[in-house]
Amino acid sequence: MDTDSLRAKEAFQKMNFKEKVVYLIQIYGVKALIFIGVAVLVLDLVGRATWNRPADKVVGIGIHSEAIDQDLVDTLKEDITAKYPSFVEDGREFYVYWFYSGYSQDQAEQKNSTAQKLAGATAAGQVDVMVGDIESLEQDAKARYLMPLTELFSQEELEALNRAFSLTEEDEVIPGVMNLSFDIANDNGRTAERVRDVPYLLHIAGKEELLDNVLIYVDGYLGIVNGTENREETRSFIFALAGDIAE
């Protein structure tokens, strides 16, 4: 490097940012403007991805029911967060999604849209637990969106959850753990799998007012979404709902 080039380099290094921009424009013209514009854009995108990225999910709650209070479900994320602050102490957040299943037969477009939304949310891992009426959650289990409770809880834990979530109404005892039986068909319509008396759902009605109020006119049940990655957080959340048993 000759003496003039060396001096120019040293002078450039001593310039502030504004002086460097002016110098580059004087020497390289339009090319410098394009380079500076691209650099600013890249830095902005990196900054947004780094600092404005949505918080990680602690538990994703799906509401799947034929009866949903829209106003309450819209504020459920904030209400759940305020009710269970220990779950979000590390900066993560509850996520809430809703899937209305009460469309009539002539509302095929809405039904198909909800079905696609539900399939996408479960496949993407956005939802960890599904809360809703028993008919909707039975369909979720049959579609393999839900996993058996035995995959997340031991037999002793299930017995404790059954006691905690059981409810007596007019001399009728509703068990806290509900077993399901159903057949799963293949693409040809033939039975590919028979499921018999497998624990899939928890009867959570009466345990959490926030969820009871969102599910108007129906008893609430809870299932665990197949493939959830937040297994420990999901376990802890369910034990928190149970209230009177220790994890």
mmCIF file of C-alpha atoms in Angstrom:
data_model
loop_
_atom_site.group_PDB
_atom_site.id
_atom_site.type_symbol
_atom_site.label_atom_id
_atom_site.label_comp_id
_atom_site.label_asym_id
_atom_site.label_seq_id
_atom_site.Cartn_x
_atom_site.Cartn_y
_atom_site.Cartn_z
ATOM 1 C CA MET A 1 0.000 0.000 0.000
ATOM 2 C CA ASP A 2 1.473 3.420 -1.053
ATOM 3 C CA THR A 3 1.800 6.373 1.312
ATOM 4 C CA ASP A 4 -1.246 8.240 -0.057
ATOM 5 C CA SER A 5 -3.471 5.194 0.324
ATOM 6 C CA LEU A 6 -2.217 4.616 3.836
ATOM 7 C CA ARG A 7 -2.909 8.216 4.808
ATOM 8 C CA ALA A 8 -6.378 8.074 3.250
ATOM 9 C CA LYS A 9 -7.149 4.911 5.192
ATOM 10 C CA GLU A 10 -6.000 6.439 8.466
ATOM 11 C CA ALA A 11 -8.034 9.582 7.816
ATOM 12 C CA PHE A 12 -11.143 7.535 7.023
ATOM 13 C CA GLN A 13 -10.790 5.577 10.250
ATOM 14 C CA LYS A 14 -10.721 8.811 12.256
ATOM 15 C CA MET A 15 -13.967 10.089 10.703
ATOM 16 C CA ASN A 16 -17.276 9.873 12.550
ATOM 17 C CA PHE A 17 -20.207 8.015 10.993
ATOM 18 C CA LYS A 18 -21.659 11.072 9.238
ATOM 19 C CA GLU A 19 -18.292 12.061 7.789
ATOM 20 C CA LYS A 20 -17.738 8.519 6.490
ATOM 21 C CA VAL A 21 -21.140 8.514 4.755
ATOM 22 C CA VAL A 22 -20.415 11.854 3.046
ATOM 23 C CA TYR A 23 -16.938 10.665 2.025
ATOM 24 C CA LEU A 24 -18.251 7.413 0.521
ATOM 25 C CA ILE A 25 -20.944 9.265 -1.438
ATOM 26 C CA GLN A 26 -18.365 11.709 -2.813
ATOM 27 C CA ILE A 27 -16.067 8.868 -3.920
ATOM 28 C CA TYR A 28 -18.497 6.181 -5.038
ATOM 29 C CA GLY A 29 -21.721 8.095 -5.703
ATOM 30 C CA VAL A 30 -24.896 6.064 -6.246
ATOM 31 C CA LYS A 31 -23.220 2.754 -5.419
ATOM 32 C CA ALA A 32 -22.449 4.027 -1.930
ATOM 33 C CA LEU A 33 -26.040 5.136 -1.396
ATOM 34 C CA ILE A 34 -27.315 1.699 -2.400
ATOM 35 C CA PHE A 35 -24.786 -0.034 -0.132
ATOM 36 C CA ILE A 36 -25.656 2.187 2.838
ATOM 37 C CA GLY A 37 -29.385 1.691 2.275
ATOM 38 C CA VAL A 38 -29.019 -2.095 2.159
ATOM 39 C CA ALA A 39 -26.825 -2.088 5.280
ATOM 40 C CA VAL A 40 -29.375 -0.018 7.215
ATOM 41 C CA LEU A 41 -32.190 -2.342 6.087
ATOM 42 C CA VAL A 42 -30.279 -5.459 7.154
ATOM 43 C CA LEU A 43 -29.469 -3.964 10.552
ATOM 44 C CA ASP A 44 -33.124 -3.008 11.028
ATOM 45 C CA LEU A 45 -34.333 -6.507 10.171
ATOM 46 C CA VAL A 46 -31.773 -8.119 12.480
ATOM 47 C CA GLY A 47 -32.769 -5.766 15.275
ATOM 48 C CA ARG A 48 -36.449 -6.510 14.862
ATOM 49 C CA ALA A 49 -35.824 -10.254 14.812
ATOM 50 C CA THR A 50 -33.634 -10.047 17.895
ATOM 51 C CA TRP A 51 -35.333 -7.530 20.131
ATOM 52 C CA ASN A 52 -38.938 -7.463 18.926
ATOM 53 C CA ARG A 53 -39.356 -11.223 18.652
ATOM 54 C CA PRO A 54 -42.540 -12.569 20.315
ATOM 55 C CA ALA A 55 -42.001 -14.155 23.707
ATOM 56 C CA ASP A 56 -41.673 -17.932 23.875
ATOM 57 C CA LYS A 57 -44.780 -19.926 24.763
ATOM 58 C CA VAL A 58 -45.090 -21.504 28.202
ATOM 59 C CA VAL A 59 -48.438 -23.248 27.538
ATOM 60 C CA GLY A 60 -50.641 -22.908 24.470
ATOM 61 C CA ILE A 61 -54.348 -23.257 25.303
ATOM 62 C CA GLY A 62 -56.805 -24.149 22.561
ATOM 63 C CA ILE A 63 -60.529 -23.568 23.092
ATOM 64 C CA HIS A 64 -62.540 -26.011 20.957
ATOM 65 C CA SER A 65 -66.243 -25.914 21.671
ATOM 66 C CA GLU A 66 -69.701 -25.360 20.204
ATOM 67 C CA ALA A 67 -70.325 -22.674 22.836
ATOM 68 C CA ILE A 68 -67.688 -19.955 23.298
ATOM 69 C CA ASP A 69 -68.002 -16.521 24.883
ATOM 70 C CA GLN A 70 -66.069 -14.469 22.334
ATOM 71 C CA ASP A 71 -65.486 -11.488 24.613
ATOM 72 C CA LEU A 72 -64.033 -13.616 27.408
ATOM 73 C CA VAL A 73 -61.870 -15.760 25.160
ATOM 74 C CA ASP A 74 -60.330 -12.593 23.706
ATOM 75 C CA THR A 75 -59.057 -11.611 27.167
ATOM 76 C CA LEU A 76 -58.281 -15.145 28.374
ATOM 77 C CA LYS A 77 -54.543 -14.829 27.754
ATOM 78 C CA GLU A 78 -54.251 -11.804 30.027
ATOM 79 C CA ASP A 79 -56.608 -13.294 32.623
ATOM 80 C CA ILE A 80 -54.745 -16.614 32.783
ATOM 81 C CA THR A 81 -51.434 -14.787 33.041
ATOM 82 C CA ALA A 82 -52.699 -12.717 35.961
ATOM 83 C CA LYS A 83 -54.103 -15.836 37.667
ATOM 84 C CA TYR A 84 -50.929 -17.944 37.249
ATOM 85 C CA PRO A 85 -48.010 -15.468 37.316
ATOM 86 C CA SER A 86 -45.430 -18.063 38.397
ATOM 87 C CA PHE A 87 -45.658 -19.681 34.946
ATOM 88 C CA VAL A 88 -44.413 -16.551 33.189
ATOM 89 C CA GLU A 89 -41.682 -15.399 35.569
ATOM 90 C CA ASP A 90 -39.034 -16.317 32.980
ATOM 91 C CA GLY A 91 -40.569 -14.016 30.363
ATOM 92 C CA ARG A 92 -42.534 -16.636 28.479
ATOM 93 C CA GLU A 93 -46.241 -16.201 27.773
ATOM 94 C CA PHE A 94 -49.483 -18.133 27.687
ATOM 95 C CA TYR A 95 -50.923 -18.370 24.182
ATOM 96 C CA VAL A 96 -54.649 -18.806 23.543
ATOM 97 C CA TYR A 97 -56.381 -19.947 20.342
ATOM 98 C CA TRP A 98 -60.062 -20.666 19.769
ATOM 99 C CA PHE A 99 -61.802 -23.027 17.369
ATOM 100 C CA TYR A 100 -65.598 -22.720 17.232
ATOM 101 C CA SER A 101 -67.347 -26.008 16.471
ATOM 102 C CA GLY A 102 -70.973 -24.867 16.551
ATOM 103 C CA TYR A 103 -71.448 -24.062 12.871
ATOM 104 C CA SER A 104 -74.577 -25.452 11.215
ATOM 105 C CA GLN A 105 -74.523 -27.803 8.218
ATOM 106 C CA ASP A 106 -75.028 -24.983 5.729
ATOM 107 C CA GLN A 107 -71.950 -23.155 7.038
ATOM 108 C CA ALA A 108 -69.541 -25.488 5.262
ATOM 109 C CA GLU A 109 -66.991 -22.800 4.471
ATOM 110 C CA GLN A 110 -66.685 -21.740 8.110
ATOM 111 C CA LYS A 111 -66.466 -25.365 9.264
ATOM 112 C CA ASN A 112 -63.713 -26.150 6.761
ATOM 113 C CA SER A 113 -61.791 -23.015 7.692
ATOM 114 C CA THR A 114 -61.907 -23.913 11.390
ATOM 115 C CA ALA A 115 -60.873 -27.502 10.653
ATOM 116 C CA GLN A 116 -57.851 -26.284 8.687
ATOM 117 C CA LYS A 117 -56.974 -23.790 11.398
ATOM 118 C CA LEU A 118 -57.187 -26.524 14.037
ATOM 119 C CA ALA A 119 -55.055 -28.949 12.030
ATOM 120 C CA GLY A 120 -52.437 -26.277 11.368
ATOM 121 C CA ALA A 121 -52.229 -25.120 14.983
ATOM 122 C CA THR A 122 -51.765 -28.643 16.336
ATOM 123 C CA ALA A 123 -49.257 -29.615 13.646
ATOM 124 C CA ALA A 124 -47.223 -26.450 14.278
ATOM 125 C CA GLY A 125 -47.069 -27.091 18.016
ATOM 126 C CA GLN A 126 -48.904 -23.881 18.888
ATOM 127 C CA VAL A 127 -51.312 -25.660 21.237
ATOM 128 C CA ASP A 128 -50.388 -27.834 24.237
ATOM 129 C CA VAL A 129 -53.799 -28.421 25.815
ATOM 130 C CA MET A 130 -57.247 -28.374 24.261
ATOM 131 C CA VAL A 131 -60.203 -27.249 26.365
ATOM 132 C CA GLY A 132 -63.800 -27.646 25.235
ATOM 133 C CA ASP A 133 -67.011 -29.622 25.281
ATOM 134 C CA ILE A 134 -66.819 -33.394 25.287
ATOM 135 C CA GLU A 135 -68.132 -33.869 21.724
ATOM 136 C CA SER A 136 -65.506 -31.577 20.207
ATOM 137 C CA LEU A 137 -62.649 -33.130 22.175
ATOM 138 C CA GLU A 138 -63.786 -36.652 21.324
ATOM 139 C CA GLN A 139 -63.445 -35.704 17.667
ATOM 140 C CA ASP A 140 -59.983 -34.301 18.378
ATOM 141 C CA ALA A 141 -58.957 -37.586 19.977
ATOM 142 C CA LYS A 142 -60.351 -39.547 17.037
ATOM 143 C CA ALA A 143 -58.405 -37.308 14.645
ATOM 144 C CA ARG A 144 -55.252 -38.073 16.676
ATOM 145 C CA TYR A 145 -54.834 -34.466 17.741
ATOM 146 C CA LEU A 146 -54.845 -35.617 21.382
ATOM 147 C CA MET A 147 -52.629 -38.096 23.188
ATOM 148 C CA PRO A 148 -53.678 -40.544 25.914
ATOM 149 C CA LEU A 149 -53.181 -39.099 29.379
ATOM 150 C CA THR A 150 -50.968 -42.089 30.207
ATOM 151 C CA GLU A 151 -48.251 -40.574 28.019
ATOM 152 C CA LEU A 152 -47.869 -37.664 30.415
ATOM 153 C CA PHE A 153 -48.988 -39.026 33.790
ATOM 154 C CA SER A 154 -48.281 -42.163 35.786
ATOM 155 C CA GLN A 155 -51.127 -44.375 36.981
ATOM 156 C CA GLU A 156 -50.785 -42.962 40.496
ATOM 157 C CA GLU A 157 -50.968 -39.409 39.174
ATOM 158 C CA LEU A 158 -54.043 -40.233 37.100
ATOM 159 C CA GLU A 159 -55.772 -41.636 40.151
ATOM 160 C CA ALA A 160 -55.006 -38.429 42.048
ATOM 161 C CA LEU A 161 -56.241 -36.305 39.118
ATOM 162 C CA ASN A 162 -59.391 -38.388 38.900
ATOM 163 C CA ARG A 163 -60.160 -37.636 42.544
ATOM 164 C CA ALA A 164 -59.321 -33.956 42.149
ATOM 165 C CA PHE A 165 -61.431 -33.370 39.034
ATOM 166 C CA SER A 166 -64.385 -35.611 39.883
ATOM 167 C CA LEU A 167 -67.629 -33.744 40.487
ATOM 168 C CA THR A 168 -70.886 -34.702 42.171
ATOM 169 C CA GLU A 169 -74.062 -33.266 40.630
ATOM 170 C CA GLU A 170 -77.495 -34.285 41.912
ATOM 171 C CA ASP A 171 -76.216 -37.557 43.365
ATOM 172 C CA GLU A 172 -74.354 -38.315 40.127
ATOM 173 C CA VAL A 173 -70.580 -38.584 40.282
ATOM 174 C CA ILE A 174 -68.813 -37.397 37.130
ATOM 175 C CA PRO A 175 -65.321 -38.938 37.057
ATOM 176 C CA GLY A 176 -62.364 -36.625 36.758
ATOM 177 C CA VAL A 177 -60.635 -38.828 34.169
ATOM 178 C CA MET A 178 -62.709 -39.887 31.177
ATOM 179 C CA ASN A 179 -61.899 -42.935 29.080
ATOM 180 C CA LEU A 180 -62.778 -42.918 25.383
ATOM 181 C CA SER A 181 -63.513 -45.696 22.922
ATOM 182 C CA PHE A 182 -63.541 -45.128 19.164
ATOM 183 C CA ASP A 183 -62.430 -46.546 15.829
ATOM 184 C CA ILE A 184 -59.944 -44.843 13.507
ATOM 185 C CA ALA A 185 -60.530 -45.387 9.792
ATOM 186 C CA ASN A 186 -57.895 -45.444 7.053
ATOM 187 C CA ASP A 187 -58.115 -43.646 3.702
ATOM 188 C CA ASN A 188 -60.305 -46.440 2.327
ATOM 189 C CA GLY A 189 -62.832 -46.064 5.124
ATOM 190 C CA ARG A 190 -61.881 -49.314 6.813
ATOM 191 C CA THR A 191 -61.071 -49.527 10.502
ATOM 192 C CA ALA A 192 -57.336 -49.132 10.950
ATOM 193 C CA GLU A 193 -57.244 -48.950 14.737
ATOM 194 C CA ARG A 194 -59.616 -49.647 17.609
ATOM 195 C CA VAL A 195 -59.225 -47.585 20.768
ATOM 196 C CA ARG A 196 -60.991 -48.983 23.807
ATOM 197 C CA ASP A 197 -61.295 -47.442 27.294
ATOM 198 C CA VAL A 198 -58.215 -45.244 27.027
ATOM 199 C CA PRO A 199 -57.956 -42.194 29.347
ATOM 200 C CA TYR A 200 -57.954 -39.098 27.135
ATOM 201 C CA LEU A 201 -59.843 -36.314 28.906
ATOM 202 C CA LEU A 202 -60.007 -34.545 32.256
ATOM 203 C CA HIS A 203 -63.336 -33.176 33.465
ATOM 204 C CA ILE A 204 -62.255 -29.689 34.562
ATOM 205 C CA ALA A 205 -65.687 -28.095 35.043
ATOM 206 C CA GLY A 206 -65.865 -26.237 38.339
ATOM 207 C CA LYS A 207 -62.086 -26.074 38.775
ATOM 208 C CA GLU A 208 -61.214 -22.848 36.955
ATOM 209 C CA GLU A 209 -63.759 -20.055 36.692
ATOM 210 C CA LEU A 210 -61.963 -18.445 33.750
ATOM 211 C CA LEU A 211 -62.372 -21.571 31.638
ATOM 212 C CA ASP A 212 -65.894 -22.269 32.922
ATOM 213 C CA ASN A 213 -67.023 -18.812 31.837
ATOM 214 C CA VAL A 214 -65.449 -19.079 28.392
ATOM 215 C CA LEU A 215 -67.272 -22.375 27.777
ATOM 216 C CA ILE A 216 -70.827 -21.166 28.219
ATOM 217 C CA TYR A 217 -73.614 -23.717 28.775
ATOM 218 C CA VAL A 218 -71.305 -26.747 28.525
ATOM 219 C CA ASP A 219 -69.130 -28.721 30.923
ATOM 220 C CA GLY A 220 -65.445 -28.215 30.264
ATOM 221 C CA TYR A 221 -63.021 -31.013 29.470
ATOM 222 C CA LEU A 222 -59.290 -30.907 28.817
ATOM 223 C CA GLY A 223 -57.101 -33.015 26.560
ATOM 224 C CA ILE A 224 -53.367 -32.931 25.873
ATOM 225 C CA VAL A 225 -52.301 -32.191 22.324
ATOM 226 C CA ASN A 226 -50.332 -34.937 20.643
ATOM 227 C CA GLY A 227 -46.652 -34.112 20.296
ATOM 228 C CA THR A 228 -46.561 -31.207 22.728
ATOM 229 C CA GLU A 229 -42.985 -30.130 23.394
ATOM 230 C CA ASN A 230 -43.859 -28.327 26.644
ATOM 231 C CA ARG A 231 -44.542 -31.490 28.569
ATOM 232 C CA GLU A 232 -43.361 -30.350 32.000
ATOM 233 C CA GLU A 233 -45.117 -26.993 31.719
ATOM 234 C CA THR A 234 -48.297 -28.747 30.610
ATOM 235 C CA ARG A 235 -48.102 -31.153 33.553
ATOM 236 C CA SER A 236 -47.589 -28.266 35.962
ATOM 237 C CA PHE A 237 -50.504 -26.311 34.500
ATOM 238 C CA ILE A 238 -52.859 -29.275 34.866
ATOM 239 C CA PHE A 239 -51.751 -29.848 38.449
ATOM 240 C CA ALA A 240 -52.356 -26.136 39.093
ATOM 241 C CA LEU A 241 -55.900 -26.527 37.761
ATOM 242 C CA ALA A 242 -56.436 -29.562 39.989
ATOM 243 C CA GLY A 243 -55.569 -27.350 42.919
ATOM 244 C CA ASP A 244 -55.657 -29.697 45.860
ATOM 245 C CA ILE A 245 -53.027 -32.282 44.918
ATOM 246 C CA ALA A 246 -49.271 -31.954 44.781
ATOM 247 C CA GLU A 247 -47.340 -32.618 41.592
#
